[in-house]
PDB file of C-alpha atoms and ligand atoms in Angstrom:
ATOM      1  CA  MET A  13      93.108 -40.803 -75.899  1.00  0.00           C
ATOM      2  CA  SER A  14      95.901 -42.205 -73.776  1.00  0.00           C
ATOM      3  CA  SER A  15      96.140 -45.979 -73.592  1.00  0.00           C
ATOM      4  CA  ILE A  16      96.618 -47.987 -70.428  1.00  0.00           C
ATOM      5  CA  GLN A  17      98.431 -51.203 -69.740  1.00  0.00           C
ATOM      6  CA  LEU A  18      98.826 -53.727 -66.944  1.00  0.00           C
ATOM      7  CA  THR A  19     102.305 -53.072 -65.610  1.00  0.00           C
ATOM      8  CA  HIS A  20     102.322 -55.367 -62.580  1.00  0.00           C
ATOM      9  CA  ALA A  21     100.301 -58.423 -61.614  1.00  0.00           C
ATOM     10  CA  ARG A  22     100.889 -60.840 -58.758  1.00  0.00           C
ATOM     11  CA  TYR A  23      98.406 -62.895 -56.789  1.00  0.00           C
ATOM     12  CA  GLY A  24      98.145 -65.821 -54.398  1.00  0.00           C
ATOM     13  CA  LYS A  25      97.195 -66.637 -50.828  1.00  0.00           C
ATOM     14  CA  GLN A  26      98.356 -64.846 -47.718  1.00  0.00           C
ATOM     15  CA  ALA A  27      98.199 -65.828 -44.067  1.00  0.00           C
ATOM     16  CA  VAL A  28      97.961 -69.553 -44.701  1.00  0.00           C
ATOM     17  CA  ARG A  29      98.169 -70.763 -41.124  1.00  0.00           C
ATOM     18  CA  VAL A  30     100.001 -74.060 -40.836  1.00  0.00           C
ATOM     19  CA  PHE A  31     100.719 -76.093 -37.728  1.00  0.00           C
ATOM     20  CA  ARG A  32     102.739 -79.267 -38.217  1.00  0.00           C
ATOM     21  CA  ILE A  33     103.727 -82.073 -35.839  1.00  0.00           C
ATOM     22  CA  VAL A  34     106.753 -84.188 -36.680  1.00  0.00           C
ATOM     23  CA  ARG A  35     106.660 -87.392 -34.631  1.00  0.00           C
ATOM     24  CA  GLU A  36     109.719 -89.443 -33.829  1.00  0.00           C
ATOM     25  CA  ASP A  37     107.943 -92.026 -31.756  1.00  0.00           C
ATOM     26  CA  LYS A  38     106.954 -90.154 -28.566  1.00  0.00           C
ATOM     27  CA  TRP A  39     109.308 -87.231 -29.256  1.00  0.00           C
ATOM     28  CA  HIS A  40     107.272 -84.553 -31.019  1.00  0.00           C
ATOM     29  CA  THR A  41     108.580 -81.453 -32.738  1.00  0.00           C
ATOM     30  CA  VAL A  42     106.134 -78.749 -33.816  1.00  0.00           C
ATOM     31  CA  VAL A  43     106.224 -75.687 -36.031  1.00  0.00           C
ATOM     32  CA  GLU A  44     103.622 -73.005 -36.628  1.00  0.00           C
ATOM     33  CA  TYR A  45     103.939 -70.942 -39.789  1.00  0.00           C
ATOM     34  CA  ASN A  46     102.044 -68.148 -41.468  1.00  0.00           C
ATOM     35  CA  VAL A  47     102.738 -68.655 -45.154  1.00  0.00           C
ATOM     36  CA  THR A  48     102.164 -66.306 -48.047  1.00  0.00           C
ATOM     37  CA  ALA A  49     102.515 -67.685 -51.569  1.00  0.00           C
ATOM     38  CA  LEU A  50     102.206 -65.292 -54.507  1.00  0.00           C
ATOM     39  CA  LEU A  51     102.624 -65.964 -58.211  1.00  0.00           C
ATOM     40  CA  GLU A  52     103.592 -64.040 -61.322  1.00  0.00           C
ATOM     41  CA  GLY A  53     103.615 -65.124 -64.939  1.00  0.00           C
ATOM     42  CA  ASP A  54     101.455 -65.066 -68.050  1.00  0.00           C
ATOM     43  CA  ILE A  55      98.365 -64.101 -66.113  1.00  0.00           C
ATOM     44  CA  ALA A  56      97.579 -60.696 -67.629  1.00  0.00           C
ATOM     45  CA  GLU A  57      94.467 -61.913 -69.416  1.00  0.00           C
ATOM     46  CA  SER A  58      92.820 -62.830 -66.136  1.00  0.00           C
ATOM     47  CA  TYR A  59      92.899 -59.100 -65.362  1.00  0.00           C
ATOM     48  CA  THR A  60      92.441 -57.569 -68.820  1.00  0.00           C
ATOM     49  CA  LYS A  61      90.127 -60.083 -70.548  1.00  0.00           C
ATOM     50  CA  ALA A  62      88.326 -61.707 -67.622  1.00  0.00           C
ATOM     51  CA  ASP A  63      89.956 -64.954 -68.759  1.00  0.00           C
ATOM     52  CA  ASN A  64      90.221 -67.255 -65.728  1.00  0.00           C
ATOM     53  CA  SER A  65      91.807 -70.070 -67.718  1.00  0.00           C
ATOM     54  CA  VAL A  66      95.260 -68.835 -66.645  1.00  0.00           C
ATOM     55  CA  ILE A  67      94.410 -68.741 -62.939  1.00  0.00           C
ATOM     56  CA  VAL A  68      95.691 -71.332 -60.486  1.00  0.00           C
ATOM     57  CA  ALA A  69      92.974 -70.571 -57.931  1.00  0.00           C
ATOM     58  CA  THR A  70      94.270 -69.063 -54.714  1.00  0.00           C
ATOM     59  CA  ASP A  71      92.366 -71.908 -53.077  1.00  0.00           C
ATOM     60  CA  SER A  72      94.637 -74.340 -54.937  1.00  0.00           C
ATOM     61  CA  VAL A  73      97.675 -72.304 -53.842  1.00  0.00           C
ATOM     62  CA  LYS A  74      96.505 -72.854 -50.269  1.00  0.00           C
ATOM     63  CA  ASN A  75      95.909 -76.568 -50.896  1.00  0.00           C
ATOM     64  CA  ILE A  76      99.418 -77.000 -52.320  1.00  0.00           C
ATOM     65  CA  THR A  77     100.835 -75.256 -49.252  1.00  0.00           C
ATOM     66  CA  TYR A  78      99.073 -77.709 -46.914  1.00  0.00           C
ATOM     67  CA  HIS A  79      99.903 -80.660 -49.146  1.00  0.00           C
ATOM     68  CA  LEU A  80     103.620 -79.825 -49.008  1.00  0.00           C
ATOM     69  CA  ALA A  81     103.383 -79.159 -45.261  1.00  0.00           C
ATOM     70  CA  LYS A  82     102.427 -82.848 -45.009  1.00  0.00           C
ATOM     71  CA  THR A  83     104.789 -84.326 -47.610  1.00  0.00           C
ATOM     72  CA  SER A  84     107.881 -82.104 -47.734  1.00  0.00           C
ATOM     73  CA  PRO A  85     110.839 -83.529 -45.841  1.00  0.00           C
ATOM     74  CA  HIS A  86     111.843 -79.919 -45.108  1.00  0.00           C
ATOM     75  CA  ILE A  87     108.916 -78.669 -43.053  1.00  0.00           C
ATOM     76  CA  LEU A  88     111.039 -77.991 -39.944  1.00  0.00           C
ATOM     77  CA  HIS A  89     113.322 -75.669 -41.945  1.00  0.00           C
ATOM     78  CA  PRO A  90     111.390 -72.608 -43.182  1.00  0.00           C
ATOM     79  CA  GLU A  91     113.994 -71.689 -45.843  1.00  0.00           C
ATOM     80  CA  ARG A  92     113.959 -75.214 -47.266  1.00  0.00           C
ATOM     81  CA  PHE A  93     110.178 -75.474 -47.133  1.00  0.00           C
ATOM     82  CA  ALA A  94     109.797 -72.089 -48.855  1.00  0.00           C
ATOM     83  CA  LEU A  95     112.289 -73.129 -51.551  1.00  0.00           C
ATOM     84  CA  HIS A  96     110.445 -76.422 -52.075  1.00  0.00           C
ATOM     85  CA  LEU A  97     107.078 -74.665 -52.311  1.00  0.00           C
ATOM     86  CA  GLY A  98     108.303 -71.807 -54.515  1.00  0.00           C
ATOM     87  CA  THR A  99     110.114 -74.160 -56.896  1.00  0.00           C
ATOM     88  CA  TYR A 100     107.054 -76.397 -57.122  1.00  0.00           C
ATOM     89  CA  PHE A 101     104.841 -73.574 -58.424  1.00  0.00           C
ATOM     90  CA  VAL A 102     107.170 -72.522 -61.246  1.00  0.00           C
ATOM     91  CA  SER A 103     107.921 -76.168 -62.111  1.00  0.00           C
ATOM     92  CA  LYS A 104     104.349 -77.433 -62.142  1.00  0.00           C
ATOM     93  CA  TYR A 105     102.750 -74.565 -64.078  1.00  0.00           C
ATOM     94  CA  ALA A 106     104.368 -73.686 -67.408  1.00  0.00           C
ATOM     95  CA  HIS A 107     102.964 -70.150 -67.425  1.00  0.00           C
ATOM     96  CA  ILE A 108     103.949 -69.289 -63.836  1.00  0.00           C
ATOM     97  CA  HIS A 109     107.427 -67.763 -63.988  1.00  0.00           C
ATOM     98  CA  LYS A 110     108.015 -66.414 -60.525  1.00  0.00           C
ATOM     99  CA  SER A 111     106.888 -67.283 -57.020  1.00  0.00           C
ATOM    100  CA  PHE A 112     107.186 -65.250 -53.844  1.00  0.00           C
ATOM    101  CA  ILE A 113     107.002 -67.250 -50.632  1.00  0.00           C
ATOM    102  CA  THR A 114     107.154 -65.778 -47.162  1.00  0.00           C
ATOM    103  CA  VAL A 115     107.107 -67.827 -44.000  1.00  0.00           C
ATOM    104  CA  GLU A 116     106.636 -66.321 -40.576  1.00  0.00           C
ATOM    105  CA  GLN A 117     107.392 -68.788 -37.798  1.00  0.00           C
ATOM    106  CA  LEU A 118     105.908 -68.383 -34.340  1.00  0.00           C
ATOM    107  CA  ARG A 119     107.865 -69.413 -31.262  1.00  0.00           C
ATOM    108  CA  TRP A 120     106.824 -72.684 -29.662  1.00  0.00           C
ATOM    109  CA  LYS A 121     109.495 -73.648 -27.105  1.00  0.00           C
ATOM    110  CA  ARG A 122     109.611 -76.945 -25.302  1.00  0.00           C
ATOM    111  CA  ILE A 123     108.445 -76.852 -21.657  1.00  0.00           C
ATOM    112  CA  ASP A 124     111.113 -77.838 -19.132  1.00  0.00           C
ATOM    113  CA  VAL A 125     109.855 -80.189 -16.409  1.00  0.00           C
ATOM    114  CA  ASN A 126     112.352 -80.628 -13.555  1.00  0.00           C
ATOM    115  CA  GLY A 127     115.151 -79.545 -15.890  1.00  0.00           C
ATOM    116  CA  GLN A 128     114.083 -82.024 -18.613  1.00  0.00           C
ATOM    117  CA  GLU A 129     112.648 -80.966 -21.953  1.00  0.00           C
ATOM    118  CA  ASN A 130     109.156 -82.384 -22.294  1.00  0.00           C
ATOM    119  CA  SER A 131     108.560 -84.519 -25.382  1.00  0.00           C
ATOM    120  CA  HIS A 132     105.226 -83.014 -26.417  1.00  0.00           C
ATOM    121  CA  SER A 133     104.441 -79.796 -24.455  1.00  0.00           C
ATOM    122  CA  PHE A 134     105.358 -76.310 -25.586  1.00  0.00           C
ATOM    123  CA  TRP A 135     104.926 -72.677 -24.602  1.00  0.00           C
ATOM    124  CA  ARG A 136     104.706 -69.507 -26.700  1.00  0.00           C
ATOM    125  CA  ASP A 137     107.987 -67.759 -26.021  1.00  0.00           C
ATOM    126  CA  GLY A 138     107.003 -64.150 -26.793  1.00  0.00           C
ATOM    127  CA  ASP A 139     105.984 -62.240 -29.914  1.00  0.00           C
ATOM    128  CA  GLU A 140     109.244 -62.742 -31.745  1.00  0.00           C
ATOM    129  CA  LYS A 141     108.975 -64.257 -35.207  1.00  0.00           C
ATOM    130  CA  ARG A 142     111.444 -65.953 -37.471  1.00  0.00           C
ATOM    131  CA  LEU A 143     110.976 -64.745 -41.049  1.00  0.00           C
ATOM    132  CA  VAL A 144     111.901 -66.180 -44.422  1.00  0.00           C
ATOM    133  CA  GLU A 145     111.377 -64.665 -47.866  1.00  0.00           C
ATOM    134  CA  VAL A 146     112.099 -66.675 -50.972  1.00  0.00           C
ATOM    135  CA  VAL A 147     111.756 -65.574 -54.582  1.00  0.00           C
ATOM    136  CA  VAL A 148     111.984 -68.350 -57.157  1.00  0.00           C
ATOM    137  CA  ASP A 149     112.593 -66.904 -60.613  1.00  0.00           C
ATOM    138  CA  ALA A 150     112.070 -68.972 -63.759  1.00  0.00           C
ATOM    139  CA  THR A 151     111.692 -65.984 -66.088  1.00  0.00           C
ATOM    140  CA  GLN A 152     114.807 -67.185 -67.974  1.00  0.00           C
ATOM    141  CA  GLY A 153     113.187 -70.587 -68.543  1.00  0.00           C
ATOM    142  CA  LYS A 154     112.481 -73.674 -66.486  1.00  0.00           C
ATOM    143  CA  GLU A 155     116.023 -74.944 -66.956  1.00  0.00           C
ATOM    144  CA  THR A 156     117.622 -71.836 -65.403  1.00  0.00           C
ATOM    145  CA  ILE A 157     115.654 -71.224 -62.251  1.00  0.00           C
ATOM    146  CA  THR A 158     117.253 -69.000 -59.622  1.00  0.00           C
ATOM    147  CA  ALA A 159     116.291 -68.520 -56.005  1.00  0.00           C
ATOM    148  CA  SER A 160     116.888 -65.567 -53.729  1.00  0.00           C
ATOM    149  CA  VAL A 161     116.569 -66.062 -50.008  1.00  0.00           C
ATOM    150  CA  SER A 162     116.424 -63.598 -47.187  1.00  0.00           C
ATOM    151  CA  ALA A 163     115.713 -64.477 -43.586  1.00  0.00           C
ATOM    152  CA  GLY A 164     115.697 -62.988 -40.162  1.00  0.00           C
ATOM    153  CA  ILE A 165     113.688 -62.173 -37.112  1.00  0.00           C
ATOM    154  CA  SER A 166     111.176 -59.567 -36.061  1.00  0.00           C
ATOM    155  CA  ASP A 167     109.729 -58.259 -32.818  1.00  0.00           C
ATOM    156  CA  LEU A 168     112.629 -59.363 -30.618  1.00  0.00           C
ATOM    157  CA  LEU A 169     112.172 -56.969 -27.706  1.00  0.00           C
ATOM    158  CA  VAL A 170     115.321 -56.080 -25.738  1.00  0.00           C
ATOM    159  CA  LEU A 171     116.262 -53.543 -23.075  1.00  0.00           C
ATOM    160  CA  LYS A 172     119.431 -52.580 -21.230  1.00  0.00           C
ATOM    161  CA  SER A 173     119.406 -50.414 -18.115  1.00  0.00           C
ATOM    162  CA  THR A 174     122.883 -48.936 -18.614  1.00  0.00           C
ATOM    163  CA  GLY A 175     125.753 -49.076 -21.102  1.00  0.00           C
ATOM    164  CA  SER A 176     124.089 -46.606 -23.449  1.00  0.00           C
ATOM    165  CA  ALA A 177     124.822 -42.915 -23.984  1.00  0.00           C
ATOM    166  CA  PHE A 178     123.755 -40.283 -26.505  1.00  0.00           C
ATOM    167  CA  GLU A 179     126.021 -37.241 -26.703  1.00  0.00           C
ATOM    168  CA  ASN A 180     127.658 -34.852 -29.200  1.00  0.00           C
ATOM    169  CA  PHE A 181     124.664 -34.696 -31.546  1.00  0.00           C
ATOM    170  CA  ILE A 182     123.762 -31.465 -33.345  1.00  0.00           C
ATOM    171  CA  ARG A 183     122.726 -28.694 -30.955  1.00  0.00           C
ATOM    172  CA  ASP A 184     120.916 -25.764 -32.516  1.00  0.00           C
ATOM    173  CA  GLU A 185     117.722 -23.734 -32.088  1.00  0.00           C
ATOM    174  CA  HIS A 186     115.652 -26.943 -32.533  1.00  0.00           C
ATOM    175  CA  THR A 187     117.375 -28.915 -29.777  1.00  0.00           C
ATOM    176  CA  THR A 188     115.766 -29.609 -26.428  1.00  0.00           C
ATOM    177  CA  LEU A 189     117.192 -33.096 -25.773  1.00  0.00           C
ATOM    178  CA  ALA A 190     119.835 -33.223 -23.039  1.00  0.00           C
ATOM    179  CA  GLU A 191     123.053 -35.105 -23.614  1.00  0.00           C
ATOM    180  CA  VAL A 192     123.197 -38.261 -21.477  1.00  0.00           C
ATOM    181  CA  ASN A 193     126.101 -40.559 -20.696  1.00  0.00           C
ATOM    182  CA  ASP A 194     123.842 -43.207 -19.182  1.00  0.00           C
ATOM    183  CA  ARG A 195     120.345 -44.088 -20.353  1.00  0.00           C
ATOM    184  CA  ILE A 196     117.977 -46.970 -20.960  1.00  0.00           C
ATOM    185  CA  PHE A 197     118.242 -48.478 -24.439  1.00  0.00           C
ATOM    186  CA  SER A 198     115.313 -50.568 -25.599  1.00  0.00           C
ATOM    187  CA  THR A 199     114.381 -51.687 -29.065  1.00  0.00           C
ATOM    188  CA  SER A 200     112.336 -54.239 -30.941  1.00  0.00           C
ATOM    189  CA  VAL A 201     114.780 -55.893 -33.303  1.00  0.00           C
ATOM    190  CA  ASP A 202     113.876 -56.509 -36.940  1.00  0.00           C
ATOM    191  CA  LEU A 203     116.758 -58.249 -38.660  1.00  0.00           C
ATOM    192  CA  LYS A 204     117.038 -59.428 -42.236  1.00  0.00           C
ATOM    193  CA  LEU A 205     119.936 -61.341 -43.790  1.00  0.00           C
ATOM    194  CA  THR A 206     120.302 -61.909 -47.518  1.00  0.00           C
ATOM    195  CA  TYR A 207     122.241 -64.575 -49.368  1.00  0.00           C
ATOM    196  CA  ALA A 208     123.579 -64.483 -52.924  1.00  0.00           C
ATOM    197  CA  PRO A 209     121.037 -65.852 -55.434  1.00  0.00           C
ATOM    198  CA  PHE A 210     121.641 -69.458 -56.512  1.00  0.00           C
ATOM    199  CA  SER A 211     120.259 -71.891 -59.039  1.00  0.00           C
ATOM    200  CA  VAL A 212     117.695 -74.575 -58.319  1.00  0.00           C
ATOM    201  CA  THR A 213     116.468 -77.353 -60.566  1.00  0.00           C
ATOM    202  CA  LYS A 214     112.922 -77.796 -61.739  1.00  0.00           C
ATOM    203  CA  ASN A 215     111.099 -80.010 -59.234  1.00  0.00           C
ATOM    204  CA  THR A 216     107.538 -81.277 -59.205  1.00  0.00           C
ATOM    205  CA  ALA A 217     108.096 -83.919 -56.514  1.00  0.00           C
ATOM    206  CA  LEU A 218     105.939 -83.181 -53.501  1.00  0.00           C
ATOM    207  CA  ASP A 219     108.022 -85.395 -51.224  1.00  0.00           C
ATOM    208  CA  ALA A 220     111.563 -84.457 -52.263  1.00  0.00           C
ATOM    209  CA  PHE A 221     113.611 -81.346 -52.941  1.00  0.00           C
ATOM    210  CA  LYS A 222     117.390 -81.024 -52.962  1.00  0.00           C
ATOM    211  CA  LEU A 223     120.146 -78.574 -53.701  1.00  0.00           C
ATOM    212  CA  SER A 224     123.708 -79.455 -54.648  1.00  0.00           C
ATOM    213  CA  ASP A 225     126.138 -80.323 -51.829  1.00  0.00           C
ATOM    214  CA  GLU A 226     127.791 -76.922 -52.249  1.00  0.00           C
ATOM    215  CA  LEU A 227     124.500 -75.037 -51.999  1.00  0.00           C
ATOM    216  CA  SER A 228     123.387 -76.995 -48.952  1.00  0.00           C
ATOM    217  CA  ALA A 229     126.676 -76.697 -47.052  1.00  0.00           C
ATOM    218  CA  GLU A 230     126.951 -75.318 -43.523  1.00  0.00           C
ATOM    219  CA  GLY A 231     126.186 -71.607 -43.337  1.00  0.00           C
ATOM    220  CA  THR A 232     124.201 -71.411 -46.586  1.00  0.00           C
ATOM    221  CA  ALA A 233     120.563 -70.365 -46.891  1.00  0.00           C
ATOM    222  CA  TRP A 234     119.732 -74.098 -46.729  1.00  0.00           C
ATOM    223  CA  ASP A 235     121.242 -74.070 -43.213  1.00  0.00           C
ATOM    224  CA  GLY A 236     119.071 -71.107 -42.266  1.00  0.00           C
ATOM    225  CA  ASN A 237     117.961 -72.434 -38.874  1.00  0.00           C
ATOM    226  CA  ALA A 238     121.597 -72.414 -37.719  1.00  0.00           C
ATOM    227  CA  VAL A 239     122.525 -69.137 -39.445  1.00  0.00           C
ATOM    228  CA  VAL A 240     119.586 -67.224 -38.003  1.00  0.00           C
ATOM    229  CA  ALA A 241     120.151 -68.701 -34.541  1.00  0.00           C
ATOM    230  CA  LYS A 242     123.765 -67.500 -34.701  1.00  0.00           C
ATOM    231  CA  ALA A 243     122.733 -64.052 -35.937  1.00  0.00           C
ATOM    232  CA  ARG A 244     120.204 -63.844 -33.112  1.00  0.00           C
ATOM    233  CA  THR A 245     122.890 -64.689 -30.550  1.00  0.00           C
ATOM    234  CA  ALA A 246     125.226 -62.080 -32.088  1.00  0.00           C
ATOM    235  CA  THR A 247     122.454 -59.482 -31.938  1.00  0.00           C
ATOM    236  CA  LEU A 248     121.696 -60.181 -28.282  1.00  0.00           C
ATOM    237  CA  GLU A 249     125.330 -60.370 -27.170  1.00  0.00           C
ATOM    238  CA  VAL A 250     126.451 -57.190 -28.946  1.00  0.00           C
ATOM    239  CA  PHE A 251     123.383 -55.379 -27.657  1.00  0.00           C
ATOM    240  CA  ALA A 252     124.169 -56.506 -24.113  1.00  0.00           C
ATOM    241  CA  VAL A 253     127.861 -55.711 -23.937  1.00  0.00           C
ATOM    242  CA  ASP A 254     128.360 -52.736 -26.267  1.00  0.00           C
ATOM    243  CA  GLU A 255     128.974 -49.410 -24.525  1.00  0.00           C
ATOM    244  CA  SER A 256     126.501 -47.893 -26.947  1.00  0.00           C
ATOM    245  CA  ALA A 257     127.184 -44.406 -28.342  1.00  0.00           C
ATOM    246  CA  SER A 258     123.888 -44.518 -30.243  1.00  0.00           C
ATOM    247  CA  VAL A 259     121.412 -46.960 -31.737  1.00  0.00           C
ATOM    248  CA  GLN A 260     123.158 -46.339 -35.061  1.00  0.00           C
ATOM    249  CA  ALA A 261     126.588 -47.345 -33.752  1.00  0.00           C
ATOM    250  CA  THR A 262     125.321 -50.469 -31.962  1.00  0.00           C
ATOM    251  CA  LEU A 263     123.376 -51.515 -35.054  1.00  0.00           C
ATOM    252  CA  TYR A 264     126.562 -51.339 -37.126  1.00  0.00           C
ATOM    253  CA  LEU A 265     128.522 -53.462 -34.632  1.00  0.00           C
ATOM    254  CA  MET A 266     125.815 -56.129 -34.634  1.00  0.00           C
ATOM    255  CA  ALA A 267     125.810 -56.285 -38.425  1.00  0.00           C
ATOM    256  CA  GLU A 268     129.608 -56.349 -38.557  1.00  0.00           C
ATOM    257  CA  ARG A 269     129.683 -59.388 -36.270  1.00  0.00           C
ATOM    258  CA  ILE A 270     127.041 -61.232 -38.304  1.00  0.00           C
ATOM    259  CA  LEU A 271     128.964 -60.631 -41.544  1.00  0.00           C
ATOM    260  CA  ALA A 272     132.200 -61.754 -39.878  1.00  0.00           C
ATOM    261  CA  GLU A 273     130.632 -64.964 -38.549  1.00  0.00           C
ATOM    262  CA  ASN A 274     128.576 -65.941 -41.602  1.00  0.00           C
ATOM    263  CA  LYS A 275     130.496 -65.958 -44.854  1.00  0.00           C
ATOM    264  CA  HIS A 276     127.443 -66.786 -46.995  1.00  0.00           C
ATOM    265  CA  VAL A 277     125.461 -63.799 -45.732  1.00  0.00           C
ATOM    266  CA  GLN A 278     125.726 -60.928 -48.225  1.00  0.00           C
ATOM    267  CA  THR A 279     123.798 -58.164 -46.488  1.00  0.00           C
ATOM    268  CA  VAL A 280     122.462 -57.495 -43.014  1.00  0.00           C
ATOM    269  CA  SER A 281     119.582 -55.080 -42.478  1.00  0.00           C
ATOM    270  CA  TYR A 282     118.289 -53.931 -39.139  1.00  0.00           C
ATOM    271  CA  THR A 283     115.317 -51.779 -38.297  1.00  0.00           C
ATOM    272  CA  LEU A 284     115.507 -50.631 -34.693  1.00  0.00           C
ATOM    273  CA  PRO A 285     112.918 -48.387 -33.097  1.00  0.00           C
ATOM    274  CA  ASN A 286     114.390 -46.462 -30.175  1.00  0.00           C
ATOM    275  CA  LYS A 287     111.794 -47.153 -27.489  1.00  0.00           C
ATOM    276  CA  HIS A 288     112.248 -44.202 -25.203  1.00  0.00           C
ATOM    277  CA  TYR A 289     112.139 -44.429 -21.406  1.00  0.00           C
ATOM    278  CA  ILE A 290     111.968 -40.979 -19.829  1.00  0.00           C
ATOM    279  CA  PRO A 291     113.010 -40.411 -16.179  1.00  0.00           C
ATOM    280  CA  VAL A 292     110.138 -38.936 -14.173  1.00  0.00           C
ATOM    281  CA  ASP A 293     110.804 -35.414 -12.837  1.00  0.00           C
ATOM    282  CA  LEU A 294     110.268 -35.651  -9.051  1.00  0.00           C
ATOM    283  CA  ARG A 295     111.854 -32.293  -8.223  1.00  0.00           C
ATOM    284  CA  TYR A 296     108.451 -31.022  -7.012  1.00  0.00           C
ATOM    285  CA  ALA A 297     108.859 -33.503  -4.116  1.00  0.00           C
ATOM    286  CA  GLY A 298     112.489 -32.564  -3.552  1.00  0.00           C
ATOM    287  CA  ILE A 299     113.677 -35.902  -5.041  1.00  0.00           C
ATOM    288  CA  ASP A 300     116.381 -36.243  -7.667  1.00  0.00           C
ATOM    289  CA  ASN A 301     115.230 -38.788 -10.265  1.00  0.00           C
ATOM    290  CA  LEU A 302     116.847 -36.970 -13.204  1.00  0.00           C
ATOM    291  CA  THR A 303     120.614 -37.292 -12.880  1.00  0.00           C
ATOM    292  CA  PRO A 304     121.447 -40.593 -14.630  1.00  0.00           C
ATOM    293  CA  SER A 305     122.834 -42.336 -11.528  1.00  0.00           C
ATOM    294  CA  ALA A 306     119.701 -41.396  -9.513  1.00  0.00           C
ATOM    295  CA  ALA A 307     117.143 -42.103 -12.265  1.00  0.00           C
ATOM    296  CA  GLU A 308     115.135 -45.129 -11.158  1.00  0.00           C
ATOM    297  CA  VAL A 309     111.552 -44.391 -12.181  1.00  0.00           C
ATOM    298  CA  PHE A 310     110.838 -44.001 -15.897  1.00  0.00           C
ATOM    299  CA  VAL A 311     107.851 -43.528 -18.187  1.00  0.00           C
ATOM    300  CA  PRO A 312     107.949 -46.039 -21.031  1.00  0.00           C
ATOM    301  CA  VAL A 313     106.887 -43.943 -24.038  1.00  0.00           C
ATOM    302  CA  SER A 314     104.948 -45.958 -26.625  1.00  0.00           C
ATOM    303  CA  ALA A 315     104.981 -43.176 -29.227  1.00  0.00           C
ATOM    304  CA  PRO A 316     106.694 -41.477 -30.844  1.00  0.00           C
ATOM    305  CA  SER A 317     109.849 -43.538 -31.078  1.00  0.00           C
ATOM    306  CA  GLY A 318     113.036 -42.992 -33.015  1.00  0.00           C
ATOM    307  CA  LEU A 319     113.448 -45.343 -35.971  1.00  0.00           C
ATOM    308  CA  ILE A 320     116.939 -46.332 -36.991  1.00  0.00           C
ATOM    309  CA  SER A 321     117.609 -48.622 -39.949  1.00  0.00           C
ATOM    310  CA  ALA A 322     120.535 -49.578 -42.122  1.00  0.00           C
ATOM    311  CA  THR A 323     121.814 -52.252 -44.469  1.00  0.00           C
ATOM    312  CA  ILE A 324     125.440 -53.355 -44.178  1.00  0.00           C
ATOM    313  CA  SER A 325     126.776 -55.257 -47.172  1.00  0.00           C
ATOM    314  CA  ARG A 326     129.799 -57.368 -47.851  1.00  0.00           C
ATOM    315  CA  GLN A 327     132.172 -55.789 -50.385  1.00  0.00           C
ATOM    316  CA  LEU A 328     131.714 -57.723 -53.633  1.00  0.00           C
ATOM    317  CA  SER A 329     135.490 -57.973 -54.129  1.00  0.00           C
ATOM    318  CA  GLU A 330     135.945 -59.847 -50.831  1.00  0.00           C
TER     319      GLU A 330
HETATM  320  O1  URC B 427     120.674 -43.509 -30.361  1.00  0.00           O
HETATM  321  C1  URC B 427     120.057 -42.502 -30.719  1.00  0.00           C
HETATM  322  N1  URC B 427     120.121 -42.097 -32.017  1.00  0.00           N
HETATM  323  C2  URC B 427     119.468 -40.967 -32.458  1.00  0.00           C
HETATM  324  O2  URC B 427     119.520 -40.607 -33.665  1.00  0.00           O
HETATM  325  C3  URC B 427     118.691 -40.261 -31.519  1.00  0.00           C
HETATM  326  N2  URC B 427     117.924 -39.145 -31.604  1.00  0.00           N
HETATM  327  C4  URC B 427     117.408 -38.925 -30.369  1.00  0.00           C
HETATM  328  O3  URC B 427     116.631 -37.996 -30.101  1.00  0.00           O
HETATM  329  N3  URC B 427     117.837 -39.858 -29.475  1.00  0.00           N
HETATM  330  C5  URC B 427     118.632 -40.718 -30.179  1.00  0.00           C
HETATM  331  N4  URC B 427     119.316 -41.821 -29.797  1.00  0.00           N
END
């Protein structure tokens, strides 16, 4: 008889919804996060022997998440909060060797009243999310903990009405698509940046968490709010001004600019659906709506869409 074994085990809480107000007198700042916190370690017997004595209840995982949302000085910085939370789990529990924290931040933007930012009123600025993924790895022991951080954005919907062509692709017996030198280009940007792994020290303080000066310098994962904001600007600006030969070519230019502007970013990954807009054929009415310069009425096609993705990495020797 063949034997079986547990080859992978990870558990925790997902979709922990956290809303936090930070008050500086009457000036309020708010964040809304969806947090997932998953754990690995010496937990096999909870699966194989029904032994719950190794389980930090997922309810406790949720409680720790809310506790830190109250006490962590880093709550307004999703990378820092995720690092604090992930390091806490592997530091507090001897048998937990790895934590996986993801934070999805929703967009609350301050309302402008007569050109002035209101101190306590916000609006939901679209479906875009800011994403952070942190893995805290203590499998080499609690004195040599390493953290890996990736961060980015998802669901940033963009469209340009010209400055995009698609020509010179393979034409064979399967081809029906016409070449176009002017088309609509629309995509929903998913962007992920990764940083080189770094070491963190064991930390069970619920109200403090620090990295070295070097690891918390400008442009590091610790500075993620600024890095992601800059990457977002680069994405939008390149998208807007590039005379796009294809989604692929524009994607590469965006990633190239992010790597050039952010020396601590190691890799840039984009996933870009090509959200097609098809000019309506009005020839039956004697109207030209098909030649690119005359195309004004389009059908937004929700499916299928192209799907273009790539990862662009910094050469290790750089
Ligand atoms: O930018 C594009 N890349 C493609 O690979 C592709 N394929 C396609 O049909 N249209 C497009 N557009």
